[in-house]
Amino acid sequence: MDLSNPEQLKALGADVEKLAANDPKTLVQAAAIAALAKTKDKKYMPLFEKGVNAVSNAVKGSSVGAIIAVDPAKAKAYADKIDWKGASETLVGQMLPIIVQNKVTSQMSNIAQYAAFYPFIKFQNAELGKSAEEGYNWIMSSDNLKATESITKMLSRAKSDITNNPQVKMMISQMLKDGLNKKMEVLKQNPQNAGSLNKQIDLINKSIEEFK
């Protein structure tokens, strides 16, 4: 079913709209919302906006994705509505570049889980990997202790798997060194934030030591 096809929309649109609005099965509701999003028709926006406040993360995520598909200008306003713990890969793919490009600082620590492993994500999904890399560079070029700490913690947890592979170990080590250089530059430009930035620099240095 592709509701961007006018004939299919005419035949099935009303039924899909009912499913999106009322179906008791949240996964069906979420799928119906995603199907309506393909129409890019703003008449469904009230339905999508209602879905953003749903209890179900599937419905919420699908609704946010639908709003972005129909009206990309609203993406930043809805970025805080995402529960990243339950977000689908599709929604992450939609939201990650939006959060990075719009510098949605409130979500910076949430994207750290993707930023920390951007070299590996690139192998699986080049486009998502590019956004994850931009996210990493954004975090390392900012004064955000929570996001920086998230990256170093995640890498530390994955260390036992990574250190068995010298090539991967070298890749992570270089990534951290590049991040350290960016963080040092932030400190140079913002000496008044030395307290926070020095903590972040210490965390990165400690992580570099772990991957030597």
PDB file of C-alpha atoms in Angstrom:
ATOM      1  CA  MET A   1       0.000   0.000   0.000  1.00  0.00           C
ATOM      2  CA  ASP A   2       1.343   3.387  -1.032  1.00  0.00           C
ATOM      3  CA  LEU A   3      -0.966   6.289  -0.251  1.00  0.00           C
ATOM      4  CA  SER A   4       1.186   8.656  -2.296  1.00  0.00           C
ATOM      5  CA  ASN A   5      -0.562   6.931  -5.223  1.00  0.00           C
ATOM      6  CA  PRO A   6      -3.815   8.933  -5.778  1.00  0.00           C
ATOM      7  CA  GLU A   7      -5.823   5.824  -6.719  1.00  0.00           C
ATOM      8  CA  GLN A   8      -4.769   3.937  -3.595  1.00  0.00           C
ATOM      9  CA  LEU A   9      -5.415   7.007  -1.466  1.00  0.00           C
ATOM     10  CA  LYS A  10      -8.924   7.313  -2.901  1.00  0.00           C
ATOM     11  CA  ALA A  11      -9.665   3.642  -2.291  1.00  0.00           C
ATOM     12  CA  LEU A  12      -8.009   3.201   1.104  1.00  0.00           C
ATOM     13  CA  GLY A  13      -7.366   6.656   2.587  1.00  0.00           C
ATOM     14  CA  ALA A  14     -10.504   6.895   4.721  1.00  0.00           C
ATOM     15  CA  ASP A  15     -10.004   3.411   6.208  1.00  0.00           C
ATOM     16  CA  VAL A  16      -6.335   4.086   6.998  1.00  0.00           C
ATOM     17  CA  GLU A  17      -7.305   7.387   8.630  1.00  0.00           C
ATOM     18  CA  LYS A  18      -9.725   5.515  10.925  1.00  0.00           C
ATOM     19  CA  LEU A  19      -6.971   3.051  11.883  1.00  0.00           C
ATOM     20  CA  ALA A  20      -4.564   5.926  12.567  1.00  0.00           C
ATOM     21  CA  ALA A  21      -7.084   7.651  14.800  1.00  0.00           C
ATOM     22  CA  ASN A  22      -8.709   4.809  16.711  1.00  0.00           C
ATOM     23  CA  ASP A  23      -7.177   1.362  16.299  1.00  0.00           C
ATOM     24  CA  PRO A  24      -6.652  -0.242  19.738  1.00  0.00           C
ATOM     25  CA  LYS A  25      -3.469  -1.947  18.540  1.00  0.00           C
ATOM     26  CA  THR A  26      -0.778   0.712  18.799  1.00  0.00           C
ATOM     27  CA  LEU A  27       1.501  -0.900  16.196  1.00  0.00           C
ATOM     28  CA  VAL A  28      -1.365  -0.838  13.685  1.00  0.00           C
ATOM     29  CA  GLN A  29      -2.051   2.792  14.603  1.00  0.00           C
ATOM     30  CA  ALA A  30       1.625   3.674  14.169  1.00  0.00           C
ATOM     31  CA  ALA A  31       1.784   1.923  10.764  1.00  0.00           C
ATOM     32  CA  ALA A  32      -1.366   3.728   9.613  1.00  0.00           C
ATOM     33  CA  ILE A  33       0.115   7.102  10.628  1.00  0.00           C
ATOM     34  CA  ALA A  34       3.302   6.276   8.690  1.00  0.00           C
ATOM     35  CA  ALA A  35       1.188   5.353   5.661  1.00  0.00           C
ATOM     36  CA  LEU A  36      -0.708   8.665   5.817  1.00  0.00           C
ATOM     37  CA  ALA A  37       2.590  10.553   6.111  1.00  0.00           C
ATOM     38  CA  LYS A  38       3.463   9.417   2.578  1.00  0.00           C
ATOM     39  CA  THR A  39       0.635  11.578   1.224  1.00  0.00           C
ATOM     40  CA  LYS A  40       2.455  14.723   2.487  1.00  0.00           C
ATOM     41  CA  ASP A  41      -1.059  16.131   2.979  1.00  0.00           C
ATOM     42  CA  LYS A  42      -1.298  18.756   5.732  1.00  0.00           C
ATOM     43  CA  LYS A  43      -4.936  17.897   6.395  1.00  0.00           C
ATOM     44  CA  TYR A  44      -3.655  14.996   8.513  1.00  0.00           C
ATOM     45  CA  MET A  45      -1.504  17.237  10.721  1.00  0.00           C
ATOM     46  CA  PRO A  46      -4.059  17.417  13.595  1.00  0.00           C
ATOM     47  CA  LEU A  47      -4.079  13.610  13.667  1.00  0.00           C
ATOM     48  CA  PHE A  48      -0.260  13.475  13.721  1.00  0.00           C
ATOM     49  CA  GLU A  49      -0.047  16.169  16.401  1.00  0.00           C
ATOM     50  CA  LYS A  50      -2.497  14.237  18.562  1.00  0.00           C
ATOM     51  CA  GLY A  51      -0.335  11.135  18.125  1.00  0.00           C
ATOM     52  CA  VAL A  52       2.738  12.948  19.451  1.00  0.00           C
ATOM     53  CA  ASN A  53       1.098  12.903  22.914  1.00  0.00           C
ATOM     54  CA  ALA A  54       0.245   9.187  22.787  1.00  0.00           C
ATOM     55  CA  VAL A  55       1.415   6.848  25.547  1.00  0.00           C
ATOM     56  CA  SER A  56       2.732   4.372  22.986  1.00  0.00           C
ATOM     57  CA  ASN A  57       6.237   5.206  21.831  1.00  0.00           C
ATOM     58  CA  ALA A  58       5.491   3.551  18.474  1.00  0.00           C
ATOM     59  CA  VAL A  59       2.582   5.928  17.870  1.00  0.00           C
ATOM     60  CA  LYS A  60       4.519   8.897  19.236  1.00  0.00           C
ATOM     61  CA  GLY A  61       7.567   8.154  17.098  1.00  0.00           C
ATOM     62  CA  SER A  62       5.518   7.509  13.970  1.00  0.00           C
ATOM     63  CA  SER A  63       3.613  10.766  14.542  1.00  0.00           C
ATOM     64  CA  VAL A  64       6.782  12.818  14.938  1.00  0.00           C
ATOM     65  CA  GLY A  65       8.191  11.204  11.798  1.00  0.00           C
ATOM     66  CA  ALA A  66       4.933  12.022   9.955  1.00  0.00           C
ATOM     67  CA  ILE A  67       5.026  15.666  11.023  1.00  0.00           C
ATOM     68  CA  ILE A  68       8.619  15.962   9.795  1.00  0.00           C
ATOM     69  CA  ALA A  69       7.713  14.316   6.487  1.00  0.00           C
ATOM     70  CA  VAL A  70       4.780  16.682   5.895  1.00  0.00           C
ATOM     71  CA  ASP A  71       6.265  19.860   7.360  1.00  0.00           C
ATOM     72  CA  PRO A  72      10.072  19.687   7.881  1.00  0.00           C
ATOM     73  CA  ALA A  73      10.082  23.213   9.343  1.00  0.00           C
ATOM     74  CA  LYS A  74       8.413  21.800  12.472  1.00  0.00           C
ATOM     75  CA  ALA A  75      11.161  19.250  13.086  1.00  0.00           C
ATOM     76  CA  LYS A  76      13.075  21.275  15.646  1.00  0.00           C
ATOM     77  CA  ALA A  77       9.945  22.002  17.660  1.00  0.00           C
ATOM     78  CA  TYR A  78       9.182  18.281  17.964  1.00  0.00           C
ATOM     79  CA  ALA A  79      12.727  17.017  18.523  1.00  0.00           C
ATOM     80  CA  ASP A  80      12.255  16.933  22.295  1.00  0.00           C
ATOM     81  CA  LYS A  81       9.252  14.622  21.998  1.00  0.00           C
ATOM     82  CA  ILE A  82      11.329  11.602  21.023  1.00  0.00           C
ATOM     83  CA  ASP A  83      12.026   8.855  23.549  1.00  0.00           C
ATOM     84  CA  TRP A  84      15.316   7.598  22.107  1.00  0.00           C
ATOM     85  CA  LYS A  85      15.277   4.411  24.177  1.00  0.00           C
ATOM     86  CA  GLY A  86      12.365   3.027  22.206  1.00  0.00           C
ATOM     87  CA  ALA A  87      12.884   4.835  18.915  1.00  0.00           C
ATOM     88  CA  SER A  88      12.911   2.751  15.754  1.00  0.00           C
ATOM     89  CA  GLU A  89      15.896   2.769  13.418  1.00  0.00           C
ATOM     90  CA  THR A  90      13.763   4.591  10.836  1.00  0.00           C
ATOM     91  CA  LEU A  91      12.899   7.360  13.298  1.00  0.00           C
ATOM     92  CA  VAL A  92      16.524   7.675  14.418  1.00  0.00           C
ATOM     93  CA  GLY A  93      17.511   8.003  10.764  1.00  0.00           C
ATOM     94  CA  GLN A  94      14.990  10.811  10.363  1.00  0.00           C
ATOM     95  CA  MET A  95      15.752  12.630  13.596  1.00  0.00           C
ATOM     96  CA  LEU A  96      19.530  12.386  13.900  1.00  0.00           C
ATOM     97  CA  PRO A  97      20.367  14.721  10.989  1.00  0.00           C
ATOM     98  CA  ILE A  98      17.615  17.138  12.065  1.00  0.00           C
ATOM     99  CA  ILE A  99      18.939  17.327  15.622  1.00  0.00           C
ATOM    100  CA  VAL A 100      22.521  17.808  14.425  1.00  0.00           C
ATOM    101  CA  GLN A 101      21.732  20.336  11.696  1.00  0.00           C
ATOM    102  CA  ASN A 102      19.434  22.370  13.950  1.00  0.00           C
ATOM    103  CA  LYS A 103      21.776  22.074  16.944  1.00  0.00           C
ATOM    104  CA  VAL A 104      19.038  20.854  19.289  1.00  0.00           C
ATOM    105  CA  THR A 105      21.250  20.957  22.386  1.00  0.00           C
ATOM    106  CA  SER A 106      18.669  19.293  24.644  1.00  0.00           C
ATOM    107  CA  GLN A 107      19.108  16.088  22.595  1.00  0.00           C
ATOM    108  CA  MET A 108      22.906  16.209  22.444  1.00  0.00           C
ATOM    109  CA  SER A 109      23.509  13.574  25.109  1.00  0.00           C
ATOM    110  CA  ASN A 110      20.896  11.292  23.488  1.00  0.00           C
ATOM    111  CA  ILE A 111      22.679  11.223  20.135  1.00  0.00           C
ATOM    112  CA  ALA A 112      25.948  10.313  21.882  1.00  0.00           C
ATOM    113  CA  GLN A 113      25.105   6.598  21.542  1.00  0.00           C
ATOM    114  CA  TYR A 114      25.287   7.019  17.749  1.00  0.00           C
ATOM    115  CA  ALA A 115      28.084   9.590  17.699  1.00  0.00           C
ATOM    116  CA  ALA A 116      30.396   7.326  19.720  1.00  0.00           C
ATOM    117  CA  PHE A 117      30.227   4.564  17.119  1.00  0.00           C
ATOM    118  CA  TYR A 118      29.946   6.581  13.915  1.00  0.00           C
ATOM    119  CA  PRO A 119      32.857   4.759  12.166  1.00  0.00           C
ATOM    120  CA  PHE A 120      30.924   1.471  12.477  1.00  0.00           C
ATOM    121  CA  ILE A 121      27.546   2.963  11.582  1.00  0.00           C
ATOM    122  CA  LYS A 122      29.124   4.269   8.355  1.00  0.00           C
ATOM    123  CA  PHE A 123      29.818   0.692   7.224  1.00  0.00           C
ATOM    124  CA  GLN A 124      26.164  -0.269   7.661  1.00  0.00           C
ATOM    125  CA  ASN A 125      24.453   2.961   6.619  1.00  0.00           C
ATOM    126  CA  ALA A 126      26.605   5.665   5.012  1.00  0.00           C
ATOM    127  CA  GLU A 127      23.993   8.410   5.322  1.00  0.00           C
ATOM    128  CA  LEU A 128      23.204   7.729   8.974  1.00  0.00           C
ATOM    129  CA  GLY A 129      26.935   7.348   9.665  1.00  0.00           C
ATOM    130  CA  LYS A 130      27.604  10.772   8.169  1.00  0.00           C
ATOM    131  CA  SER A 131      25.027  12.343  10.506  1.00  0.00           C
ATOM    132  CA  ALA A 132      26.482  10.419  13.457  1.00  0.00           C
ATOM    133  CA  GLU A 133      29.965  11.724  12.572  1.00  0.00           C
ATOM    134  CA  GLU A 134      28.634  15.284  12.356  1.00  0.00           C
ATOM    135  CA  GLY A 135      27.015  14.689  15.746  1.00  0.00           C
ATOM    136  CA  TYR A 136      30.337  13.532  17.187  1.00  0.00           C
ATOM    137  CA  ASN A 137      32.118  16.606  15.835  1.00  0.00           C
ATOM    138  CA  TRP A 138      29.350  18.828  17.197  1.00  0.00           C
ATOM    139  CA  ILE A 139      29.687  17.322  20.683  1.00  0.00           C
ATOM    140  CA  MET A 140      33.470  17.615  20.597  1.00  0.00           C
ATOM    141  CA  SER A 141      33.231  21.226  19.415  1.00  0.00           C
ATOM    142  CA  SER A 142      30.853  22.137  22.265  1.00  0.00           C
ATOM    143  CA  ASP A 143      30.987  22.552  26.009  1.00  0.00           C
ATOM    144  CA  ASN A 144      28.679  19.723  27.035  1.00  0.00           C
ATOM    145  CA  LEU A 145      29.953  17.552  29.865  1.00  0.00           C
ATOM    146  CA  LYS A 146      26.994  15.131  29.852  1.00  0.00           C
ATOM    147  CA  ALA A 147      27.278  14.345  26.122  1.00  0.00           C
ATOM    148  CA  THR A 148      31.071  13.976  26.253  1.00  0.00           C
ATOM    149  CA  GLU A 149      30.789  11.711  29.301  1.00  0.00           C
ATOM    150  CA  SER A 150      28.176   9.587  27.494  1.00  0.00           C
ATOM    151  CA  ILE A 151      30.557   9.021  24.566  1.00  0.00           C
ATOM    152  CA  THR A 152      33.502   8.019  26.754  1.00  0.00           C
ATOM    153  CA  LYS A 153      31.331   5.731  28.911  1.00  0.00           C
ATOM    154  CA  MET A 154      29.934   3.921  25.889  1.00  0.00           C
ATOM    155  CA  LEU A 155      33.362   3.403  24.391  1.00  0.00           C
ATOM    156  CA  SER A 156      34.665   2.168  27.727  1.00  0.00           C
ATOM    157  CA  ARG A 157      31.855  -0.413  27.932  1.00  0.00           C
ATOM    158  CA  ALA A 158      32.626  -1.615  24.414  1.00  0.00           C
ATOM    159  CA  LYS A 159      36.385  -1.709  25.029  1.00  0.00           C
ATOM    160  CA  SER A 160      36.637  -5.467  25.627  1.00  0.00           C
ATOM    161  CA  ASP A 161      35.107  -6.163  22.200  1.00  0.00           C
ATOM    162  CA  ILE A 162      37.008  -3.428  20.396  1.00  0.00           C
ATOM    163  CA  THR A 163      40.500  -4.093  21.772  1.00  0.00           C
ATOM    164  CA  ASN A 164      40.537  -7.589  20.211  1.00  0.00           C
ATOM    165  CA  ASN A 165      40.786  -5.925  16.809  1.00  0.00           C
ATOM    166  CA  PRO A 166      43.908  -3.741  16.355  1.00  0.00           C
ATOM    167  CA  GLN A 167      42.482  -1.945  13.317  1.00  0.00           C
ATOM    168  CA  VAL A 168      39.256  -1.003  15.126  1.00  0.00           C
ATOM    169  CA  LYS A 169      41.247  -0.017  18.203  1.00  0.00           C
ATOM    170  CA  MET A 170      43.361   2.336  16.081  1.00  0.00           C
ATOM    171  CA  MET A 171      40.249   3.796  14.459  1.00  0.00           C
ATOM    172  CA  ILE A 172      38.673   4.612  17.849  1.00  0.00           C
ATOM    173  CA  SER A 173      41.963   5.981  19.147  1.00  0.00           C
ATOM    174  CA  GLN A 174      42.251   8.369  16.184  1.00  0.00           C
ATOM    175  CA  MET A 175      38.621   9.409  16.575  1.00  0.00           C
ATOM    176  CA  LEU A 176      39.248  10.287  20.221  1.00  0.00           C
ATOM    177  CA  LYS A 177      42.413  12.219  19.393  1.00  0.00           C
ATOM    178  CA  ASP A 178      40.521  14.258  16.790  1.00  0.00           C
ATOM    179  CA  GLY A 179      37.841  14.917  19.390  1.00  0.00           C
ATOM    180  CA  LEU A 180      40.451  15.966  21.935  1.00  0.00           C
ATOM    181  CA  ASN A 181      41.894  18.521  19.493  1.00  0.00           C
ATOM    182  CA  LYS A 182      38.422  19.978  18.942  1.00  0.00           C
ATOM    183  CA  LYS A 183      37.755  20.153  22.682  1.00  0.00           C
ATOM    184  CA  MET A 184      41.117  21.864  23.279  1.00  0.00           C
ATOM    185  CA  GLU A 185      40.156  24.456  20.674  1.00  0.00           C
ATOM    186  CA  VAL A 186      36.852  25.077  22.475  1.00  0.00           C
ATOM    187  CA  LEU A 187      38.816  25.643  25.695  1.00  0.00           C
ATOM    188  CA  LYS A 188      41.145  28.048  23.916  1.00  0.00           C
ATOM    189  CA  GLN A 189      38.147  30.031  22.625  1.00  0.00           C
ATOM    190  CA  ASN A 190      36.252  29.857  25.937  1.00  0.00           C
ATOM    191  CA  PRO A 191      38.731  30.018  28.830  1.00  0.00           C
ATOM    192  CA  GLN A 192      35.909  31.148  31.123  1.00  0.00           C
ATOM    193  CA  ASN A 193      34.469  27.608  30.850  1.00  0.00           C
ATOM    194  CA  ALA A 194      37.717  25.937  31.899  1.00  0.00           C
ATOM    195  CA  GLY A 195      36.122  24.053  34.813  1.00  0.00           C
ATOM    196  CA  SER A 196      33.690  22.093  32.642  1.00  0.00           C
ATOM    197  CA  LEU A 197      35.960  21.767  29.614  1.00  0.00           C
ATOM    198  CA  ASN A 198      38.940  20.476  31.600  1.00  0.00           C
ATOM    199  CA  LYS A 199      36.721  17.697  32.992  1.00  0.00           C
ATOM    200  CA  GLN A 200      35.755  16.765  29.424  1.00  0.00           C
ATOM    201  CA  ILE A 201      39.383  16.840  28.281  1.00  0.00           C
ATOM    202  CA  ASP A 202      40.315  14.557  31.196  1.00  0.00           C
ATOM    203  CA  LEU A 203      37.560  12.110  30.212  1.00  0.00           C
ATOM    204  CA  ILE A 204      38.777  11.987  26.608  1.00  0.00           C
ATOM    205  CA  ASN A 205      42.423  11.581  27.674  1.00  0.00           C
ATOM    206  CA  LYS A 206      41.421   8.712  29.968  1.00  0.00           C
ATOM    207  CA  SER A 207      39.547   7.094  27.073  1.00  0.00           C
ATOM    208  CA  ILE A 208      42.564   7.489  24.783  1.00  0.00           C
ATOM    209  CA  GLU A 209      44.684   5.699  27.391  1.00  0.00           C
ATOM    210  CA  GLU A 210      42.187   2.819  27.452  1.00  0.00           C
ATOM    211  CA  PHE A 211      42.616   2.302  23.714  1.00  0.00           C
ATOM    212  CA  LYS A 212      46.420   2.476  23.599  1.00  0.00           C
TER     213      LYS A 212
END
